[in-house]
């Protein structure tokens, strides 16, 4: 089965995944049926769609690679016509007046406000956003329920600032692993666990510090606070946390070459100690 490069759109906050097959736009039937009010996408296809306009493609989702069903433009219109929801007319206008003309002209979707500008393969899109969301959820799961929302908001805010985007879906596709590692390595325990702030010292970063920069703040032997700039995708954790994150399904993702270098370094350390 062929793999598909998804073009993520959003119709009134509802995700609509689209792919190009033979230079033509095909739409994820699950997303379309959700907008048009069909409770069962398979039943809707069976009743209203032509078989030759249905295709499956391997697609990267928040749950990994899955085979999703896409329908062509003709079948899309058939579902729109049969829908009883008021949104159907607005959805048709959006597809016909904005999405399809833009895809045919540019090869990607550009809305009138230029707020999405989602190029094929350029950003992580909706699927990448959901993947990072799973990492964030795992990161805050050990915190008290009362502050999980605040911690989640802070992590997203720091991620947006670190990668210079307004939405995580706009993070460049080639930086997905860096974003995943950034979130997995984000230290939140000391920031969100209860403490007495009455005597806490406030550390001021240097005036010349870059606007987008990660800092490791610590105290020296005399109790003076100090800050050290660290790379955006650096791992800040104990050795035990590092091993746990490597083995966790939604933890740190290391490239094959990085894993090889880690193993070689570990073997050299063992040889020196034996």
Coordinates of C-alpha atoms in Angstrom, one line a residue:
X1 CA 0.0 0.0 0.0
X2 CA 1.3 3.4 -0.9
X3 CA 2.2 6.0 1.8
X4 CA 0.5 9.4 1.6
X5 CA 1.8 12.9 2.4
X6 CA -1.1 14.5 4.2
X7 CA -2.1 18.2 3.7
X8 CA -3.8 19.1 6.9
X9 CA -6.7 21.6 6.7
X10 CA -9.2 22.9 9.2
X11 CA -12.9 23.6 8.5
X12 CA -14.4 25.5 11.4
X13 CA -11.9 23.9 13.8
X14 CA -12.6 20.4 12.4
X15 CA -9.5 18.7 10.9
X16 CA -9.9 17.6 7.3
X17 CA -6.9 15.5 6.0
X18 CA -6.3 15.7 2.3
X19 CA -3.8 13.9 0.0
X20 CA -2.9 14.3 -3.6
X21 CA -3.4 11.2 -5.8
X22 CA -2.4 11.6 -9.4
X23 CA -2.3 15.4 -8.8
X24 CA -6.0 15.4 -7.6
X25 CA -7.3 16.2 -4.1
X26 CA -8.7 13.2 -2.2
X27 CA -10.3 13.7 1.3
X28 CA -10.2 11.5 4.4
X29 CA -13.7 10.1 4.5
X30 CA -13.7 9.8 8.3
X31 CA -13.0 13.6 8.6
X32 CA -15.6 14.4 6.0
X33 CA -18.3 12.3 7.5
X34 CA -17.7 13.8 10.9
X35 CA -18.3 17.3 9.5
X36 CA -21.3 16.3 7.5
X37 CA -23.0 14.4 10.3
X38 CA -22.6 10.8 9.1
X39 CA -22.3 8.5 12.1
X40 CA -20.8 5.6 10.2
X41 CA -18.4 6.4 7.4
X42 CA -18.4 2.9 6.0
X43 CA -22.2 2.9 5.7
X44 CA -22.1 6.4 4.1
X45 CA -19.6 5.2 1.5
X46 CA -21.6 2.1 0.8
X47 CA -24.8 4.1 0.2
X48 CA -23.5 7.2 -1.6
X49 CA -20.0 6.7 -3.0
X50 CA -18.7 5.0 -6.1
X51 CA -16.0 2.3 -5.5
X52 CA -13.6 3.6 -8.1
X53 CA -13.4 6.9 -6.2
X54 CA -12.3 5.2 -2.9
X55 CA -8.6 4.5 -2.0
X56 CA -6.6 3.5 1.1
X57 CA -3.3 5.1 1.9
X58 CA -0.8 4.5 4.7
X59 CA -0.9 7.7 6.8
X60 CA 1.1 8.9 9.8
X61 CA -1.3 9.6 12.7
X62 CA -1.0 10.1 16.5
X63 CA -1.2 6.3 16.9
X64 CA 1.5 5.6 14.3
X65 CA 1.1 4.7 10.7
X66 CA -2.5 3.6 9.8
X67 CA -4.3 2.8 6.6
X68 CA -6.9 5.6 6.1
X69 CA -9.6 5.7 3.5
X70 CA -9.8 8.7 1.1
X71 CA -12.5 9.7 -1.4
X72 CA -12.1 11.7 -4.6
X73 CA -13.8 14.9 -5.4
X74 CA -16.9 13.3 -7.0
X75 CA -17.6 11.2 -4.0
X76 CA -17.1 14.2 -1.7
X77 CA -19.9 16.0 -3.6
X78 CA -22.1 13.0 -3.3
X79 CA -21.7 13.0 0.5
X80 CA -22.3 16.7 0.7
X81 CA -25.5 16.5 -1.4
X82 CA -26.9 13.7 0.8
X83 CA -26.0 15.4 4.1
X84 CA -28.8 16.9 6.2
X85 CA -26.6 19.2 8.3
X86 CA -26.6 22.9 7.9
X87 CA -22.8 22.9 7.7
X88 CA -22.9 21.0 4.4
X89 CA -23.5 24.2 2.3
X90 CA -20.7 26.1 4.1
X91 CA -18.4 23.1 3.7
X92 CA -19.1 22.8 0.0
X93 CA -18.5 26.6 -0.5
X94 CA -15.2 26.3 1.5
X95 CA -14.0 23.3 -0.6
X96 CA -15.1 24.8 -4.0
X97 CA -14.1 28.4 -3.5
X98 CA -10.9 28.1 -1.4
X99 CA -9.4 24.7 -1.0
X100 CA -9.6 23.1 -4.5
X101 CA -8.6 26.3 -6.5
X102 CA -5.6 26.8 -4.2
X103 CA -4.4 23.2 -4.5
X104 CA -4.8 23.2 -8.3
X105 CA -2.8 26.5 -8.5
X106 CA -0.2 26.1 -5.8
X107 CA -0.1 22.4 -4.9
X108 CA -1.1 23.4 -1.3
X109 CA -3.9 25.2 0.6
X110 CA -3.6 28.9 1.4
X111 CA -6.5 30.5 3.2
X112 CA -7.5 34.1 2.6
X113 CA -5.8 35.3 5.8
X114 CA -2.7 33.3 5.1
X115 CA -2.9 31.9 8.7
X116 CA -2.3 28.3 7.7
X117 CA 0.1 28.3 4.8
X118 CA 0.5 24.5 5.1
X119 CA 2.9 23.4 2.4
X120 CA 3.2 19.7 1.4
X121 CA 5.8 18.2 3.6
X122 CA 6.9 21.6 5.1
X123 CA 5.2 21.5 8.5
X124 CA 4.2 18.7 10.9
X125 CA 0.5 19.5 10.6
X126 CA -2.4 18.1 12.5
X127 CA -1.0 14.6 12.8
X128 CA 2.4 15.8 14.1
X129 CA 0.5 18.1 16.6
X130 CA -1.4 15.1 17.9
X131 CA 1.8 13.1 18.2
X132 CA 3.4 15.9 20.3
X133 CA 0.2 16.1 22.3
X134 CA 0.6 12.5 23.4
X135 CA 4.1 13.3 24.6
X136 CA 2.8 16.3 26.5
X137 CA 0.0 14.2 28.1
X138 CA 2.5 11.6 29.2
X139 CA 4.8 14.4 30.6
X140 CA 2.2 15.9 32.9
X141 CA 0.4 12.6 33.9
X142 CA 2.5 12.3 37.1
X143 CA 1.5 15.8 38.3
X144 CA -1.5 16.5 40.6
X145 CA -4.7 16.7 38.5
X146 CA -5.3 20.2 39.7
X147 CA -2.3 21.6 38.0
X148 CA -2.0 19.4 34.9
X149 CA -3.8 21.9 32.7
X150 CA -1.5 24.7 33.8
X151 CA 1.5 22.6 33.2
X152 CA 0.3 21.5 29.8
X153 CA -0.3 25.2 28.8
X154 CA 3.2 26.1 29.9
X155 CA 4.8 23.3 27.9
X156 CA 2.9 24.3 24.8
X157 CA 3.8 28.0 25.3
X158 CA 7.5 27.1 25.7
X159 CA 7.4 24.9 22.7
X160 CA 5.9 27.6 20.5
X161 CA 8.5 30.1 21.7
X162 CA 11.4 27.6 21.2
X163 CA 10.4 26.9 17.6
X164 CA 9.1 30.4 16.7
X165 CA 5.6 29.3 15.8
X166 CA 2.1 30.3 16.9
X167 CA 0.8 26.7 16.7
X168 CA 2.7 23.5 17.1
X169 CA 1.1 22.3 13.8
X170 CA 3.3 24.9 12.1
X171 CA 6.6 23.4 13.3
X172 CA 8.8 22.5 10.3
X173 CA 8.5 18.8 9.4
X174 CA 12.3 18.3 9.7
X175 CA 12.2 19.5 13.3
X176 CA 9.5 17.1 14.5
X177 CA 12.1 14.9 16.4
X178 CA 13.7 18.0 18.0
X179 CA 10.2 19.2 19.1
X180 CA 9.4 15.7 20.5
X181 CA 12.8 15.6 22.4
X182 CA 12.3 19.2 23.6
X183 CA 9.0 18.3 25.2
X184 CA 10.2 14.9 26.6
X185 CA 13.2 16.7 28.2
X186 CA 11.2 19.6 29.6
X187 CA 11.7 19.8 33.4
X188 CA 8.4 20.6 35.1
X189 CA 8.5 19.0 38.5
X190 CA 10.3 21.8 40.4
X191 CA 8.3 24.5 38.6
X192 CA 4.8 23.1 39.4
X193 CA 5.2 21.2 42.7
X194 CA 4.1 23.2 45.7
X195 CA 6.8 25.2 47.5
X196 CA 7.2 28.3 49.7
X197 CA 7.9 31.3 47.5
X198 CA 8.2 33.8 50.4
X199 CA 12.0 33.6 50.5
X200 CA 12.6 32.6 46.9
X201 CA 15.1 34.5 44.9
X202 CA 14.2 35.7 41.4
X203 CA 16.9 35.2 38.8
X204 CA 17.1 37.8 36.0
X205 CA 18.5 36.7 32.7
X206 CA 21.2 38.9 31.0
X207 CA 19.7 41.8 29.0
X208 CA 21.6 40.6 26.0
X209 CA 20.0 37.1 26.2
X210 CA 18.4 35.9 22.9
X211 CA 14.6 36.0 22.8
X212 CA 14.4 32.3 22.0
X213 CA 16.9 30.4 24.2
X214 CA 16.7 27.6 26.8
X215 CA 18.6 28.2 30.1
X216 CA 19.6 25.8 32.8
X217 CA 19.3 27.7 36.1
X218 CA 21.1 26.3 39.2
X219 CA 22.8 27.4 42.4
X220 CA 26.5 27.3 43.2
X221 CA 28.0 26.3 46.5
X222 CA 27.3 29.7 48.0
X223 CA 23.6 29.7 47.1
X224 CA 24.0 32.2 44.2
X225 CA 21.8 31.5 41.2
X226 CA 23.5 31.1 37.8
X227 CA 22.2 30.4 34.3
X228 CA 23.8 28.5 31.4
X229 CA 22.5 28.5 27.9
X230 CA 21.8 25.1 26.5
X231 CA 20.6 23.8 23.0
X232 CA 16.9 23.9 22.3
X233 CA 16.7 20.1 22.0
X234 CA 19.1 19.3 24.9
X235 CA 18.1 16.7 27.4
X236 CA 17.9 17.9 31.0
X237 CA 17.3 14.9 33.3
X238 CA 18.9 12.4 35.6
X239 CA 20.6 9.2 34.2
X240 CA 17.6 7.1 35.4
X241 CA 15.1 9.4 33.7
X242 CA 17.2 9.3 30.5
X243 CA 17.1 5.5 30.4
X244 CA 13.4 5.5 31.2
X245 CA 12.7 8.0 28.4
X246 CA 14.6 6.0 25.8
X247 CA 12.5 2.9 26.6
X248 CA 9.2 4.7 26.8
X249 CA 7.0 4.6 23.8
X250 CA 6.2 8.3 23.8
X251 CA 9.6 9.4 25.3
X252 CA 12.8 10.6 23.7
X253 CA 13.3 9.7 20.1
X254 CA 16.9 9.1 19.1
X255 CA 18.1 8.7 15.5
X256 CA 19.8 5.4 14.7
X257 CA 23.2 7.1 14.4
X258 CA 22.7 8.7 17.9
X259 CA 21.9 5.3 19.4
X260 CA 25.0 3.8 17.8
X261 CA 27.2 6.6 19.3
X262 CA 25.6 6.1 22.7
X263 CA 26.3 2.4 22.6
X264 CA 29.9 2.9 21.5
X265 CA 30.4 5.5 24.3
X266 CA 28.9 3.1 26.9
X267 CA 31.1 0.2 25.8
X268 CA 34.2 2.4 26.0
X269 CA 33.2 3.4 29.5
X270 CA 32.7 -0.3 30.5
X271 CA 36.2 -1.2 29.1
X272 CA 37.8 1.5 31.2
X273 CA 36.1 0.3 34.4
X274 CA 36.7 -3.4 33.9

